[in-house]
């Protein structure tokens, strides 16, 4: 059946949409080479769809209108090349080295291009996208985006470690390290500044950005030590510890999910969080919750909340069991290009589950906690909190069901993949037809990484194992300020206004313990925060509260 479909695609029926019935194994076998070819076609200048791009430059998509994606994004390019570097360093494809070396050269050039975010020394590394001829994009945009330098350094560090393992220290020290250090220094100095999220819509603090920044500094410190650049190690480690501390504040314990952004006025249920788990996976860390590893109770609880948010909002999900896989998108409030499911977000769910399965297999057990209980009860309603070894029937039941669940998300993507195997950005929430940008490079990369995860591929550790969250965060150089919250709200007799948020002083997102505001200056409700916050944390709280039509002011 699949061969017939591909033949029809070759005859010009590539955009014909059918609801395909195909096994996951068969889909992966046919789609893998298509995804790989589609990805490479978007790397200039020899890619069949990326002419005009300089060597090593990744175009986001060949689409030039509605939307125009014929640009190169630091984030997308870094994620794409991390996937290629993993394939190369793990020996899966030894032909990729020229592409990787071209990417290194291209990124070294782009780092030095002055742009609307600044120069290389004044913030320009936070510029999200460039023209494909390696010149600055000067139009209006959501800038800066501070995940790019972290992701680029992670990709290059993976390459550097492989080169060191194979005796090539000169290239690492003379070529790679200067590029990597620029990015790491930027992360170390700017991680606590406002950033646009990975969807380029919300300016606040973002879980994905914080997590990948934390990873980059941890592995950057290790690389620096390895090549004798010890002067930066202490600074990177200090900032990494603060990042890990700050990362905990995104967790919403009362609702059981990770709030993706500190601003934006949305629910916070977002694929941002699932992508974080897969791009910061470290099998050596087991099911560590502090780094939100794929099999951690927090990440699994979050995954269920995220997936369930899409069950009733897309027509193509109608009639699907409440415990079966469905199409998922960026976030439930999404309206971009009609607000549809994305191929890469649906595949990310599968990848997190496959990574969890691999980790449980390595550990020889899985642990059900009160936080992850609802997730596991989807597969066995009678399961209770506890640790289940791999020799137990409960372990077998749960892991088998999770594998089936994960395969279901790949099957959703297979169902709505067009006949030629091309992956766009989105697929219609009502018909399943591909929509938005065609041949999205990130979609192809996400397919390849999900398929590898299903096969049990393990990438090298980045140092997530054994980390301890500091008892208190130090997000800046000790500058603190008292905070007063003022909310303008008209109420009726008997109503009160409460506040809760992501720090201890605001009761850690607990509605039951939320702080009541005073109506002494009605209609302005006020409360002085019963502690001192750093200026950086206050800025995050201000952004969050402004999204809810309230504001906070420094006292004095």
Short mmCIF file of C-alpha atoms in Angstrom, two decimals, residues 150-151 154 206-218 243-244 246-247 250 272-273 275-277 279-280 291-292 462:
data_model
loop_
_atom_site.label_atom_id
_atom_site.label_comp_id
_atom_site.label_asym_id
_atom_site.label_seq_id
_atom_site.Cartn_x
_atom_site.Cartn_y
_atom_site.Cartn_z
CA UNK A 150 22.48 27.89 23.89
CA UNK A 151 21.25 25.45 21.23
CA UNK A 154 25.11 22.43 22.45
CA UNK A 206 10.46 30.81 28.87
CA UNK A 207 10.85 27.28 30.24
CA UNK A 208 12.41 25.97 27.03
CA UNK A 209 14.93 28.79 26.92
CA UNK A 210 15.87 28.46 30.59
CA UNK A 211 16.34 24.69 30.28
CA UNK A 212 18.50 24.72 27.14
CA UNK A 213 20.57 27.55 28.60
CA UNK A 214 21.16 25.45 31.71
CA UNK A 215 22.24 22.49 29.62
CA UNK A 216 24.61 24.58 27.51
CA UNK A 217 26.48 25.97 30.50
CA UNK A 218 26.82 22.54 32.14
CA UNK A 243 19.49 28.57 36.08
CA UNK A 244 18.65 25.19 37.61
CA UNK A 246 15.10 29.26 38.43
CA UNK A 247 13.96 26.34 36.28
CA UNK A 250 7.93 27.02 36.13
CA UNK A 272 7.49 24.19 24.67
CA UNK A 273 7.61 21.93 27.73
CA UNK A 275 10.31 19.84 23.50
CA UNK A 276 12.32 20.80 26.56
CA UNK A 277 12.26 17.26 27.95
CA UNK A 279 16.16 18.29 24.04
CA UNK A 280 17.57 18.07 27.56
CA UNK A 291 15.92 18.73 35.11
CA UNK A 292 12.48 17.49 34.02
CA UNK A 462 25.55 16.28 29.07
#
